PDB file of C-alpha atoms and ligand atoms in Angstrom:
ATOM      1  CA  MET A  23       0.146  42.442 -17.497  1.00  0.00           C
ATOM      2  CA  ARG A  24       3.047  39.784 -17.210  1.00  0.00           C
ATOM      3  CA  HIS A  25       4.870  39.502 -13.782  1.00  0.00           C
ATOM      4  CA  LEU A  26       7.554  36.815 -12.223  1.00  0.00           C
ATOM      5  CA  ASN A  27       6.507  36.019  -9.062  1.00  0.00           C
ATOM      6  CA  SER A  28       6.934  32.575  -8.488  1.00  0.00           C
ATOM      7  CA  VAL A  29       8.190  29.463 -10.821  1.00  0.00           C
ATOM      8  CA  SER A  30       4.911  27.392 -10.162  1.00  0.00           C
ATOM      9  CA  GLY A  31       2.679  29.830 -11.525  1.00  0.00           C
ATOM     10  CA  LEU A  32       4.376  29.672 -14.871  1.00  0.00           C
ATOM     11  CA  PRO A  33       3.081  27.376 -17.483  1.00  0.00           C
ATOM     12  CA  ARG A  34       5.958  25.106 -19.072  1.00  0.00           C
ATOM     13  CA  ALA A  35       5.288  26.877 -22.425  1.00  0.00           C
ATOM     14  CA  ASP A  36       6.219  30.228 -20.765  1.00  0.00           C
ATOM     15  CA  ILE A  37       9.492  28.801 -19.297  1.00  0.00           C
ATOM     16  CA  ASP A  38      10.384  27.458 -22.644  1.00  0.00           C
ATOM     17  CA  GLU A  39       9.533  30.759 -24.370  1.00  0.00           C
ATOM     18  CA  ILE A  40      11.965  32.449 -21.537  1.00  0.00           C
ATOM     19  CA  PHE A  41      14.589  30.150 -22.265  1.00  0.00           C
ATOM     20  CA  ARG A  42      14.202  30.215 -25.824  1.00  0.00           C
ATOM     21  CA  ARG A  43      14.708  34.298 -26.108  1.00  0.00           C
ATOM     22  CA  SER A  44      17.493  34.063 -23.523  1.00  0.00           C
ATOM     23  CA  SER A  45      19.294  31.550 -25.800  1.00  0.00           C
ATOM     24  CA  VAL A  46      18.741  33.761 -28.807  1.00  0.00           C
ATOM     25  CA  LEU A  47      19.948  36.819 -26.845  1.00  0.00           C
ATOM     26  CA  LYS A  48      23.053  35.083 -25.272  1.00  0.00           C
ATOM     27  CA  ALA A  49      23.884  33.803 -29.077  1.00  0.00           C
ATOM     28  CA  GLY A  50      23.808  37.368 -30.371  1.00  0.00           C
ATOM     29  CA  VAL A  51      25.964  38.647 -27.454  1.00  0.00           C
ATOM     30  CA  ALA A  52      28.634  36.105 -28.505  1.00  0.00           C
ATOM     31  CA  ARG A  53      28.517  37.800 -32.078  1.00  0.00           C
ATOM     32  CA  GLY A  54      28.644  41.055 -30.902  1.00  0.00           C
ATOM     33  CA  GLU A  55      24.972  41.826 -30.868  1.00  0.00           C
ATOM     34  CA  ARG A  56      23.204  43.951 -28.687  1.00  0.00           C
ATOM     35  CA  PRO A  57      19.972  44.809 -30.257  1.00  0.00           C
ATOM     36  CA  PRO A  58      17.890  47.750 -28.617  1.00  0.00           C
ATOM     37  CA  LEU A  59      14.963  45.825 -27.816  1.00  0.00           C
ATOM     38  CA  LEU A  60      14.230  48.049 -24.675  1.00  0.00           C
ATOM     39  CA  ALA A  61      15.122  51.296 -26.140  1.00  0.00           C
ATOM     40  CA  ARG A  62      13.695  54.035 -23.841  1.00  0.00           C
ATOM     41  CA  ARG A  63      12.115  51.361 -21.455  1.00  0.00           C
ATOM     42  CA  VAL A  64      12.924  51.746 -17.842  1.00  0.00           C
ATOM     43  CA  LEU A  65      13.472  49.227 -15.161  1.00  0.00           C
ATOM     44  CA  THR A  66      13.240  50.249 -11.372  1.00  0.00           C
ATOM     45  CA  GLN A  67      15.040  47.835  -8.704  1.00  0.00           C
ATOM     46  CA  VAL A  68      14.018  48.232  -4.985  1.00  0.00           C
ATOM     47  CA  PHE A  69      16.130  45.997  -2.860  1.00  0.00           C
ATOM     48  CA  GLU A  70      15.828  45.601   0.847  1.00  0.00           C
ATOM     49  CA  LYS A  71      18.788  43.283   1.302  1.00  0.00           C
ATOM     50  CA  PRO A  72      22.482  43.076  -0.907  1.00  0.00           C
ATOM     51  CA  SER A  73      23.067  42.019  -4.174  1.00  0.00           C
ATOM     52  CA  LEU A  74      25.815  41.602  -6.550  1.00  0.00           C
ATOM     53  CA  ARG A  75      24.423  39.276  -9.360  1.00  0.00           C
ATOM     54  CA  THR A  76      20.607  40.142  -9.460  1.00  0.00           C
ATOM     55  CA  ARG A  77      20.932  43.981  -9.279  1.00  0.00           C
ATOM     56  CA  VAL A  78      23.820  43.785 -11.804  1.00  0.00           C
ATOM     57  CA  SER A  79      22.724  41.313 -14.213  1.00  0.00           C
ATOM     58  CA  PHE A  80      19.248  43.280 -14.503  1.00  0.00           C
ATOM     59  CA  GLU A  81      21.210  46.470 -15.078  1.00  0.00           C
ATOM     60  CA  ALA A  82      23.741  45.137 -17.422  1.00  0.00           C
ATOM     61  CA  ALA A  83      20.709  43.487 -19.212  1.00  0.00           C
ATOM     62  CA  MET A  84      18.641  46.504 -19.465  1.00  0.00           C
ATOM     63  CA  MET A  85      21.796  48.604 -20.828  1.00  0.00           C
ATOM     64  CA  GLN A  86      22.784  45.909 -23.337  1.00  0.00           C
ATOM     65  CA  LEU A  87      19.304  46.224 -24.539  1.00  0.00           C
ATOM     66  CA  GLY A  88      19.264  50.019 -24.815  1.00  0.00           C
ATOM     67  CA  GLY A  89      16.950  50.591 -21.988  1.00  0.00           C
ATOM     68  CA  SER A  90      17.872  52.314 -18.634  1.00  0.00           C
ATOM     69  CA  SER A  91      17.659  50.795 -15.156  1.00  0.00           C
ATOM     70  CA  LEU A  92      17.678  52.708 -11.690  1.00  0.00           C
ATOM     71  CA  PHE A  93      18.122  51.371  -8.323  1.00  0.00           C
ATOM     72  CA  LEU A  94      16.639  52.683  -4.852  1.00  0.00           C
ATOM     73  CA  ASN A  95      17.480  50.743  -1.601  1.00  0.00           C
ATOM     74  CA  SER A  96      14.623  50.224   0.638  1.00  0.00           C
ATOM     75  CA  SER A  97      15.301  53.243   2.858  1.00  0.00           C
ATOM     76  CA  GLU A  98      15.280  55.521  -0.169  1.00  0.00           C
ATOM     77  CA  ALA A  99      12.026  54.086  -1.278  1.00  0.00           C
ATOM     78  CA  GLY A 100      10.439  54.543   1.961  1.00  0.00           C
ATOM     79  CA  PHE A 101       8.520  51.262   2.423  1.00  0.00           C
ATOM     80  CA  GLY A 102       5.931  51.638   5.161  1.00  0.00           C
ATOM     81  CA  GLY A 103       7.777  54.436   7.135  1.00  0.00           C
ATOM     82  CA  ARG A 104       7.909  57.290   4.996  1.00  0.00           C
ATOM     83  CA  GLU A 105       5.068  56.333   3.003  1.00  0.00           C
ATOM     84  CA  ALA A 106       2.456  53.734   2.517  1.00  0.00           C
ATOM     85  CA  VAL A 107       3.678  50.593   0.532  1.00  0.00           C
ATOM     86  CA  GLN A 108       0.796  50.972  -2.054  1.00  0.00           C
ATOM     87  CA  ASP A 109       1.509  54.781  -2.541  1.00  0.00           C
ATOM     88  CA  VAL A 110       5.090  53.640  -3.248  1.00  0.00           C
ATOM     89  CA  ALA A 111       3.964  51.039  -5.705  1.00  0.00           C
ATOM     90  CA  ARG A 112       1.641  53.062  -7.409  1.00  0.00           C
ATOM     91  CA  VAL A 113       4.149  56.055  -7.991  1.00  0.00           C
ATOM     92  CA  LEU A 114       7.150  53.785  -8.944  1.00  0.00           C
ATOM     93  CA  GLY A 115       4.820  51.892 -11.236  1.00  0.00           C
ATOM     94  CA  SER A 116       3.707  54.904 -13.053  1.00  0.00           C
ATOM     95  CA  TYR A 117       7.388  55.777 -13.964  1.00  0.00           C
ATOM     96  CA  SER A 118       8.697  52.027 -14.872  1.00  0.00           C
ATOM     97  CA  ASP A 119       8.187  49.546 -17.348  1.00  0.00           C
ATOM     98  CA  ALA A 120       9.045  47.011 -14.841  1.00  0.00           C
ATOM     99  CA  ILE A 121      10.330  46.587 -11.346  1.00  0.00           C
ATOM    100  CA  VAL A 122      12.610  44.401  -9.804  1.00  0.00           C
ATOM    101  CA  LEU A 123      11.950  43.608  -6.018  1.00  0.00           C
ATOM    102  CA  ARG A 124      14.219  42.022  -3.427  1.00  0.00           C
ATOM    103  CA  THR A 125      12.423  41.796   0.085  1.00  0.00           C
ATOM    104  CA  PHE A 126      12.235  40.047   3.317  1.00  0.00           C
ATOM    105  CA  SER A 127       8.476  39.449   3.009  1.00  0.00           C
ATOM    106  CA  GLN A 128       6.760  37.826   0.142  1.00  0.00           C
ATOM    107  CA  LYS A 129       3.869  40.039   0.827  1.00  0.00           C
ATOM    108  CA  LEU A 130       5.629  43.235   0.023  1.00  0.00           C
ATOM    109  CA  ILE A 131       6.045  41.924  -3.871  1.00  0.00           C
ATOM    110  CA  ASP A 132       2.413  40.576  -3.719  1.00  0.00           C
ATOM    111  CA  GLU A 133       1.373  44.229  -2.809  1.00  0.00           C
ATOM    112  CA  PHE A 134       3.360  45.616  -5.658  1.00  0.00           C
ATOM    113  CA  ILE A 135       1.792  43.331  -8.066  1.00  0.00           C
ATOM    114  CA  LYS A 136      -1.573  44.762  -6.654  1.00  0.00           C
ATOM    115  CA  HIS A 137      -1.063  48.235  -6.573  1.00  0.00           C
ATOM    116  CA  SER A 138       1.923  49.275  -8.959  1.00  0.00           C
ATOM    117  CA  GLY A 139      -0.007  48.979 -12.383  1.00  0.00           C
ATOM    118  CA  THR A 140       3.319  47.598 -13.962  1.00  0.00           C
ATOM    119  CA  SER A 141       5.239  44.447 -14.446  1.00  0.00           C
ATOM    120  CA  ILE A 142       6.901  43.046 -11.335  1.00  0.00           C
ATOM    121  CA  ILE A 143       9.586  40.603 -10.817  1.00  0.00           C
ATOM    122  CA  ASN A 144      10.515  38.888  -7.791  1.00  0.00           C
ATOM    123  CA  GLY A 145      14.068  39.377  -7.478  1.00  0.00           C
ATOM    124  CA  LEU A 146      14.296  37.059  -4.251  1.00  0.00           C
ATOM    125  CA  SER A 147      12.121  37.016  -1.099  1.00  0.00           C
ATOM    126  CA  ASP A 148      12.593  35.051   2.241  1.00  0.00           C
ATOM    127  CA  ASP A 149      10.245  32.430   0.359  1.00  0.00           C
ATOM    128  CA  ARG A 150      11.398  32.463  -3.258  1.00  0.00           C
ATOM    129  CA  HIS A 151      14.130  33.111  -5.873  1.00  0.00           C
ATOM    130  CA  PRO A 152      12.426  32.573  -9.179  1.00  0.00           C
ATOM    131  CA  CYS A 153      15.027  34.314 -11.260  1.00  0.00           C
ATOM    132  CA  GLN A 154      17.769  32.028  -9.856  1.00  0.00           C
ATOM    133  CA  ALA A 155      15.730  28.955 -10.348  1.00  0.00           C
ATOM    134  CA  LEU A 156      14.838  29.684 -14.005  1.00  0.00           C
ATOM    135  CA  THR A 157      18.527  30.408 -14.714  1.00  0.00           C
ATOM    136  CA  ASP A 158      19.447  27.247 -12.946  1.00  0.00           C
ATOM    137  CA  LEU A 159      17.167  24.788 -15.066  1.00  0.00           C
ATOM    138  CA  PHE A 160      18.459  27.384 -18.046  1.00  0.00           C
ATOM    139  CA  THR A 161      21.948  26.353 -17.504  1.00  0.00           C
ATOM    140  CA  MET A 162      21.180  22.803 -16.765  1.00  0.00           C
ATOM    141  CA  GLN A 163      19.393  22.375 -20.110  1.00  0.00           C
ATOM    142  CA  GLU A 164      22.525  24.237 -21.709  1.00  0.00           C
ATOM    143  CA  VAL A 165      24.956  21.779 -20.327  1.00  0.00           C
ATOM    144  CA  PHE A 166      22.783  18.414 -20.701  1.00  0.00           C
ATOM    145  CA  GLY A 167      20.420  19.303 -23.659  1.00  0.00           C
ATOM    146  CA  ASP A 168      17.461  17.350 -22.988  1.00  0.00           C
ATOM    147  CA  LEU A 169      16.341  17.378 -19.242  1.00  0.00           C
ATOM    148  CA  THR A 170      14.343  13.976 -19.494  1.00  0.00           C
ATOM    149  CA  GLY A 171      15.709  11.615 -17.001  1.00  0.00           C
ATOM    150  CA  LYS A 172      17.960  14.177 -15.211  1.00  0.00           C
ATOM    151  CA  LYS A 173      18.235  14.311 -11.395  1.00  0.00           C
ATOM    152  CA  PHE A 174      18.364  17.849  -9.388  1.00  0.00           C
ATOM    153  CA  VAL A 175      20.046  17.068  -5.830  1.00  0.00           C
ATOM    154  CA  PHE A 176      19.855  19.706  -3.397  1.00  0.00           C
ATOM    155  CA  VAL A 177      22.290  19.355  -0.467  1.00  0.00           C
ATOM    156  CA  GLY A 178      21.702  21.965   2.512  1.00  0.00           C
ATOM    157  CA  ASP A 179      18.863  24.254   3.482  1.00  0.00           C
ATOM    158  CA  GLY A 180      15.278  23.869   2.590  1.00  0.00           C
ATOM    159  CA  ASN A 181      15.494  27.713   1.746  1.00  0.00           C
ATOM    160  CA  ASN A 182      14.139  30.342  -0.636  1.00  0.00           C
ATOM    161  CA  VAL A 183      16.254  29.268  -3.499  1.00  0.00           C
ATOM    162  CA  ALA A 184      15.504  25.527  -2.679  1.00  0.00           C
ATOM    163  CA  THR A 185      11.754  26.121  -2.799  1.00  0.00           C
ATOM    164  CA  SER A 186      12.016  27.886  -6.427  1.00  0.00           C
ATOM    165  CA  ILE A 187      14.138  25.146  -7.899  1.00  0.00           C
ATOM    166  CA  ALA A 188      11.870  22.737  -6.527  1.00  0.00           C
ATOM    167  CA  SER A 189       8.932  24.454  -8.470  1.00  0.00           C
ATOM    168  CA  ALA A 190      11.070  24.762 -11.448  1.00  0.00           C
ATOM    169  CA  CYS A 191      11.884  21.120 -11.600  1.00  0.00           C
ATOM    170  CA  ALA A 192       8.081  20.166 -10.938  1.00  0.00           C
ATOM    171  CA  VAL A 193       7.290  22.391 -13.908  1.00  0.00           C
ATOM    172  CA  MET A 194      10.027  21.015 -16.014  1.00  0.00           C
ATOM    173  CA  GLY A 195       9.485  17.530 -15.466  1.00  0.00           C
ATOM    174  CA  VAL A 196      12.889  17.036 -13.216  1.00  0.00           C
ATOM    175  CA  ALA A 197      13.440  14.819 -10.444  1.00  0.00           C
ATOM    176  CA  MET A 198      14.528  16.562  -7.373  1.00  0.00           C
ATOM    177  CA  THR A 199      16.116  14.959  -4.181  1.00  0.00           C
ATOM    178  CA  ILE A 200      16.579  17.279  -1.115  1.00  0.00           C
ATOM    179  CA  CYS A 201      19.230  16.220   1.517  1.00  0.00           C
ATOM    180  CA  ALA A 202      18.819  18.364   4.499  1.00  0.00           C
ATOM    181  CA  PRO A 203      18.754  18.309   8.325  1.00  0.00           C
ATOM    182  CA  PRO A 204      15.340  17.352   9.374  1.00  0.00           C
ATOM    183  CA  ASP A 205      14.428  20.795  10.650  1.00  0.00           C
ATOM    184  CA  TYR A 206      15.299  22.491   7.592  1.00  0.00           C
ATOM    185  CA  ARG A 207      13.579  20.411   4.935  1.00  0.00           C
ATOM    186  CA  LEU A 208      11.241  22.070   2.319  1.00  0.00           C
ATOM    187  CA  PRO A 209       8.143  23.470   4.175  1.00  0.00           C
ATOM    188  CA  GLU A 210       5.240  20.793   4.091  1.00  0.00           C
ATOM    189  CA  GLY A 211       2.621  23.449   3.172  1.00  0.00           C
ATOM    190  CA  PHE A 212       4.670  24.451   0.076  1.00  0.00           C
ATOM    191  CA  LEU A 213       5.282  20.680  -0.908  1.00  0.00           C
ATOM    192  CA  ARG A 214       1.454  19.936  -0.387  1.00  0.00           C
ATOM    193  CA  ASP A 215       0.860  23.040  -2.755  1.00  0.00           C
ATOM    194  CA  LEU A 216       3.135  22.324  -5.334  1.00  0.00           C
ATOM    195  CA  LYS A 217       2.048  18.686  -5.570  1.00  0.00           C
ATOM    196  CA  LYS A 218      -1.633  19.649  -5.746  1.00  0.00           C
ATOM    197  CA  ARG A 219      -0.652  22.482  -8.362  1.00  0.00           C
ATOM    198  CA  ILE A 220       1.573  20.063 -10.400  1.00  0.00           C
ATOM    199  CA  PRO A 221       0.684  16.356  -9.578  1.00  0.00           C
ATOM    200  CA  SER A 222       3.513  14.961 -11.538  1.00  0.00           C
ATOM    201  CA  THR A 223       6.114  16.637  -9.209  1.00  0.00           C
ATOM    202  CA  VAL A 224       8.934  14.059  -7.997  1.00  0.00           C
ATOM    203  CA  ILE A 225      10.502  15.525  -4.867  1.00  0.00           C
ATOM    204  CA  GLU A 226      12.050  13.263  -2.276  1.00  0.00           C
ATOM    205  CA  GLN A 227      13.572  14.715   0.918  1.00  0.00           C
ATOM    206  CA  SER A 228      16.327  12.187   2.075  1.00  0.00           C
ATOM    207  CA  SER A 229      19.267  12.146   4.584  1.00  0.00           C
ATOM    208  CA  ASP A 230      20.933   9.309   2.737  1.00  0.00           C
ATOM    209  CA  PHE A 231      23.845  11.054   0.659  1.00  0.00           C
ATOM    210  CA  ALA A 232      24.988   7.932  -1.158  1.00  0.00           C
ATOM    211  CA  SER A 233      21.581   6.779  -2.641  1.00  0.00           C
ATOM    212  CA  SER A 234      20.704  10.392  -3.391  1.00  0.00           C
ATOM    213  CA  LEU A 235      23.897  11.219  -5.130  1.00  0.00           C
ATOM    214  CA  ALA A 236      24.241   7.991  -7.013  1.00  0.00           C
ATOM    215  CA  ASP A 237      22.596   9.078 -10.054  1.00  0.00           C
ATOM    216  CA  ALA A 238      22.718  12.928  -9.739  1.00  0.00           C
ATOM    217  CA  SER A 239      23.036  15.261 -12.765  1.00  0.00           C
ATOM    218  CA  ILE A 240      23.105  18.288 -10.607  1.00  0.00           C
ATOM    219  CA  VAL A 241      24.574  18.728  -7.109  1.00  0.00           C
ATOM    220  CA  TYR A 242      23.568  21.926  -5.714  1.00  0.00           C
ATOM    221  CA  THR A 243      24.193  23.896  -2.384  1.00  0.00           C
ATOM    222  CA  ASP A 244      23.479  27.489  -1.110  1.00  0.00           C
ATOM    223  CA  VAL A 245      24.522  29.326   2.062  1.00  0.00           C
ATOM    224  CA  TRP A 246      23.715  27.571   5.399  1.00  0.00           C
ATOM    225  CA  THR A 247      22.456  31.127   6.536  1.00  0.00           C
ATOM    226  CA  SER A 248      20.435  33.340   4.241  1.00  0.00           C
ATOM    227  CA  MET A 249      20.160  36.881   4.536  1.00  0.00           C
ATOM    228  CA  GLY A 250      18.043  37.851   7.253  1.00  0.00           C
ATOM    229  CA  GLN A 251      19.076  34.589   9.489  1.00  0.00           C
ATOM    230  CA  GLU A 252      22.249  36.059  10.894  1.00  0.00           C
ATOM    231  CA  ALA A 253      21.448  35.695  14.441  1.00  0.00           C
ATOM    232  CA  GLU A 254      21.107  31.914  13.844  1.00  0.00           C
ATOM    233  CA  ALA A 255      24.385  31.478  12.048  1.00  0.00           C
ATOM    234  CA  ASN A 256      26.450  29.906  14.765  1.00  0.00           C
ATOM    235  CA  HIS A 257      23.681  27.342  15.291  1.00  0.00           C
ATOM    236  CA  ARG A 258      23.171  26.683  11.597  1.00  0.00           C
ATOM    237  CA  ARG A 259      27.095  26.227  11.426  1.00  0.00           C
ATOM    238  CA  VAL A 260      26.833  23.147  13.551  1.00  0.00           C
ATOM    239  CA  VAL A 261      23.677  21.687  12.149  1.00  0.00           C
ATOM    240  CA  PHE A 262      24.508  21.825   8.481  1.00  0.00           C
ATOM    241  CA  GLN A 263      28.404  20.760   8.966  1.00  0.00           C
ATOM    242  CA  PRO A 264      27.697  17.459   7.797  1.00  0.00           C
ATOM    243  CA  PHE A 265      25.926  18.850   4.647  1.00  0.00           C
ATOM    244  CA  GLN A 266      28.997  20.457   3.421  1.00  0.00           C
ATOM    245  CA  VAL A 267      29.684  19.718  -0.230  1.00  0.00           C
ATOM    246  CA  ASN A 268      33.342  18.886  -0.486  1.00  0.00           C
ATOM    247  CA  GLU A 269      35.467  16.676  -2.692  1.00  0.00           C
ATOM    248  CA  ALA A 270      34.558  13.431  -0.694  1.00  0.00           C
ATOM    249  CA  LEU A 271      30.863  14.244  -1.235  1.00  0.00           C
ATOM    250  CA  MET A 272      31.226  14.708  -4.784  1.00  0.00           C
ATOM    251  CA  LYS A 273      32.779  11.518  -5.181  1.00  0.00           C
ATOM    252  CA  LEU A 274      29.112   9.840  -4.298  1.00  0.00           C
ATOM    253  CA  ALA A 275      27.819  11.580  -7.447  1.00  0.00           C
ATOM    254  CA  PRO A 276      28.939  10.295 -10.832  1.00  0.00           C
ATOM    255  CA  PRO A 277      31.733  11.971 -12.841  1.00  0.00           C
ATOM    256  CA  THR A 278      29.270  13.480 -15.207  1.00  0.00           C
ATOM    257  CA  ALA A 279      27.473  15.377 -12.302  1.00  0.00           C
ATOM    258  CA  ARG A 280      27.662  19.113 -12.242  1.00  0.00           C
ATOM    259  CA  PHE A 281      27.904  21.178  -9.256  1.00  0.00           C
ATOM    260  CA  MET A 282      25.718  24.410  -8.952  1.00  0.00           C
ATOM    261  CA  HIS A 283      25.568  27.115  -6.455  1.00  0.00           C
ATOM    262  CA  CYS A 284      23.511  30.246  -6.844  1.00  0.00           C
ATOM    263  CA  LEU A 285      26.428  32.518  -5.123  1.00  0.00           C
ATOM    264  CA  PRO A 286      27.440  34.092  -2.950  1.00  0.00           C
ATOM    265  CA  ALA A 287      29.305  31.257  -1.402  1.00  0.00           C
ATOM    266  CA  LYS A 288      30.518  30.865   1.901  1.00  0.00           C
ATOM    267  CA  ARG A 289      33.865  29.048   0.701  1.00  0.00           C
ATOM    268  CA  GLY A 290      34.764  26.398   3.460  1.00  0.00           C
ATOM    269  CA  GLN A 291      31.429  26.289   4.911  1.00  0.00           C
ATOM    270  CA  GLU A 292      28.860  24.812   2.795  1.00  0.00           C
ATOM    271  CA  VAL A 293      31.371  24.142  -0.063  1.00  0.00           C
ATOM    272  CA  THR A 294      34.965  23.633  -0.431  1.00  0.00           C
ATOM    273  CA  ASP A 295      37.308  25.734  -2.488  1.00  0.00           C
ATOM    274  CA  GLY A 296      38.070  22.185  -4.476  1.00  0.00           C
ATOM    275  CA  VAL A 297      34.570  21.762  -5.551  1.00  0.00           C
ATOM    276  CA  VAL A 298      33.616  25.496  -6.458  1.00  0.00           C
ATOM    277  CA  ASP A 299      36.961  25.636  -8.427  1.00  0.00           C
ATOM    278  CA  GLY A 300      36.885  21.986  -9.607  1.00  0.00           C
ATOM    279  CA  PRO A 301      36.134  20.359 -12.933  1.00  0.00           C
ATOM    280  CA  GLN A 302      32.628  19.545 -12.406  1.00  0.00           C
ATOM    281  CA  SER A 303      31.733  22.949 -11.255  1.00  0.00           C
ATOM    282  CA  ILE A 304      29.765  25.261 -13.437  1.00  0.00           C
ATOM    283  CA  VAL A 305      28.916  28.249 -11.246  1.00  0.00           C
ATOM    284  CA  PHE A 306      30.376  30.740 -13.067  1.00  0.00           C
ATOM    285  CA  GLN A 307      28.739  30.065 -16.361  1.00  0.00           C
ATOM    286  CA  GLN A 308      25.466  29.826 -14.043  1.00  0.00           C
ATOM    287  CA  ALA A 309      26.362  33.409 -12.496  1.00  0.00           C
ATOM    288  CA  GLU A 310      26.853  34.757 -16.234  1.00  0.00           C
ATOM    289  CA  ASN A 311      23.564  33.037 -17.426  1.00  0.00           C
ATOM    290  CA  ARG A 312      21.756  35.414 -14.786  1.00  0.00           C
ATOM    291  CA  MET A 313      22.321  38.076 -17.240  1.00  0.00           C
ATOM    292  CA  HIS A 314      20.964  36.264 -20.467  1.00  0.00           C
ATOM    293  CA  LEU A 315      18.190  34.949 -18.488  1.00  0.00           C
ATOM    294  CA  ALA A 316      17.456  38.339 -17.430  1.00  0.00           C
ATOM    295  CA  LYS A 317      17.055  39.617 -21.064  1.00  0.00           C
ATOM    296  CA  GLY A 318      15.022  36.663 -21.834  1.00  0.00           C
ATOM    297  CA  LEU A 319      12.835  37.645 -19.046  1.00  0.00           C
ATOM    298  CA  LEU A 320      12.564  41.310 -19.608  1.00  0.00           C
ATOM    299  CA  THR A 321      11.546  40.898 -23.174  1.00  0.00           C
ATOM    300  CA  TRP A 322       9.099  38.079 -22.314  1.00  0.00           C
ATOM    301  CA  VAL A 323       7.550  40.072 -19.345  1.00  0.00           C
ATOM    302  CA  LEU A 324       7.482  43.509 -22.000  1.00  0.00           C
ATOM    303  CA  ASP A 325       6.141  41.205 -24.718  1.00  0.00           C
ATOM    304  CA  VAL A 326       8.874  42.544 -27.011  1.00  0.00           C
ATOM    305  CA  PRO A 327       9.923  39.806 -29.800  1.00  0.00           C
ATOM    306  CA  VAL A 328      13.576  39.169 -29.786  1.00  0.00           C
ATOM    307  CA  ASP A 329      13.424  37.577 -33.450  1.00  0.00           C
TER     308      ASP A 329
HETATM  309  N1   CP B 425      22.498  34.592  -6.603  1.00  0.00           N
HETATM  310  C1   CP B 425      22.177  35.780  -6.238  1.00  0.00           C
HETATM  311  O1   CP B 425      21.023  35.899  -6.335  1.00  0.00           O
HETATM  312  O2   CP B 425      22.983  36.773  -6.073  1.00  0.00           O
HETATM  313  P1   CP B 425      23.118  38.048  -5.197  1.00  0.00           P
HETATM  314  O3   CP B 425      22.659  37.955  -3.889  1.00  0.00           O
HETATM  315  O4   CP B 425      24.391  38.714  -5.293  1.00  0.00           O
HETATM  316  O5   CP B 425      21.962  38.787  -6.043  1.00  0.00           O
HETATM  317  N1  NVA B 426      19.578  31.895   0.126  1.00  0.00           N
HETATM  318  C1  NVA B 426      20.233  32.969   0.065  1.00  0.00           C
HETATM  319  C2  NVA B 426      20.310  33.224  -1.536  1.00  0.00           C
HETATM  320  C3  NVA B 426      20.952  34.398  -1.951  1.00  0.00           C
HETATM  321  C4  NVA B 426      21.105  34.562  -3.459  1.00  0.00           C
HETATM  322  C5  NVA B 426      19.602  34.150   0.713  1.00  0.00           C
HETATM  323  O1  NVA B 426      18.449  34.217   0.745  1.00  0.00           O
HETATM  324  O2  NVA B 426      20.396  34.903   1.294  1.00  0.00           O
END
């Protein structure tokens, strides 16, 4: 049984296959094709946090491929309060071909993998956002073709998105630099594990914008305050202010560099309007690709051929 829990757990060949499927299905949509590859399949989504892209891209993907998707918020699912997590997992698993979970604790997703008996997709936890990172590398490949020699520069918080991108870059052989305030870098334990698992990993943590950005292919940022960290928002706004991706910072990167953001963006905080809406931005191509990637991923997880 296939799951998507973390990117670093996926071999390169699996990622290439998910990307291939996503491309095939995206090209099909452009020709007006919506093949019923997932007819009568049921996807259940259970989210503890808000979502626009993740929830709707999976729903749209299921519907365009002829399947159905249903959504529960965590209080309806009754995690831990109304019912033990392992019981919720087992029951939902018996109704669903796959489950997408968005949680605070990564442990909840691990529990579902243990008890649900069905395919589990991590739709974001406090630690990871693998669907986003796969979409980001897929989009990067779409824009640049070959990823050899390309460099991914993440400016901002070493959060769930950054760690999954680091894992994706490691698997795909892309060098990554993260420019973060000292207390907000990628967790040491995470980096140690990643380098142990994938010894060819090239990840630098730097506070020198000019040298980090000089040969950037992608400049990426995410919100300074992630969901669940709202109490720290005022402090974070001060600490991260020098890390705002604005027009001056983008000038340190080559004109061929592209700007990415997983969205939602807090315009005027981590990124300015001029950058999000500027000529180097590919954020909406990236957001659209969430749906194409969801299709590639769902067909791969369910082992349904696309061609
Ligand atoms: N990028 C992303 O996961 O967006 P949502 O939080 O809206 O799902
Ligand atoms: N780091 C952000 C990503 C949102 C898609 C968060 O966890 O809120």
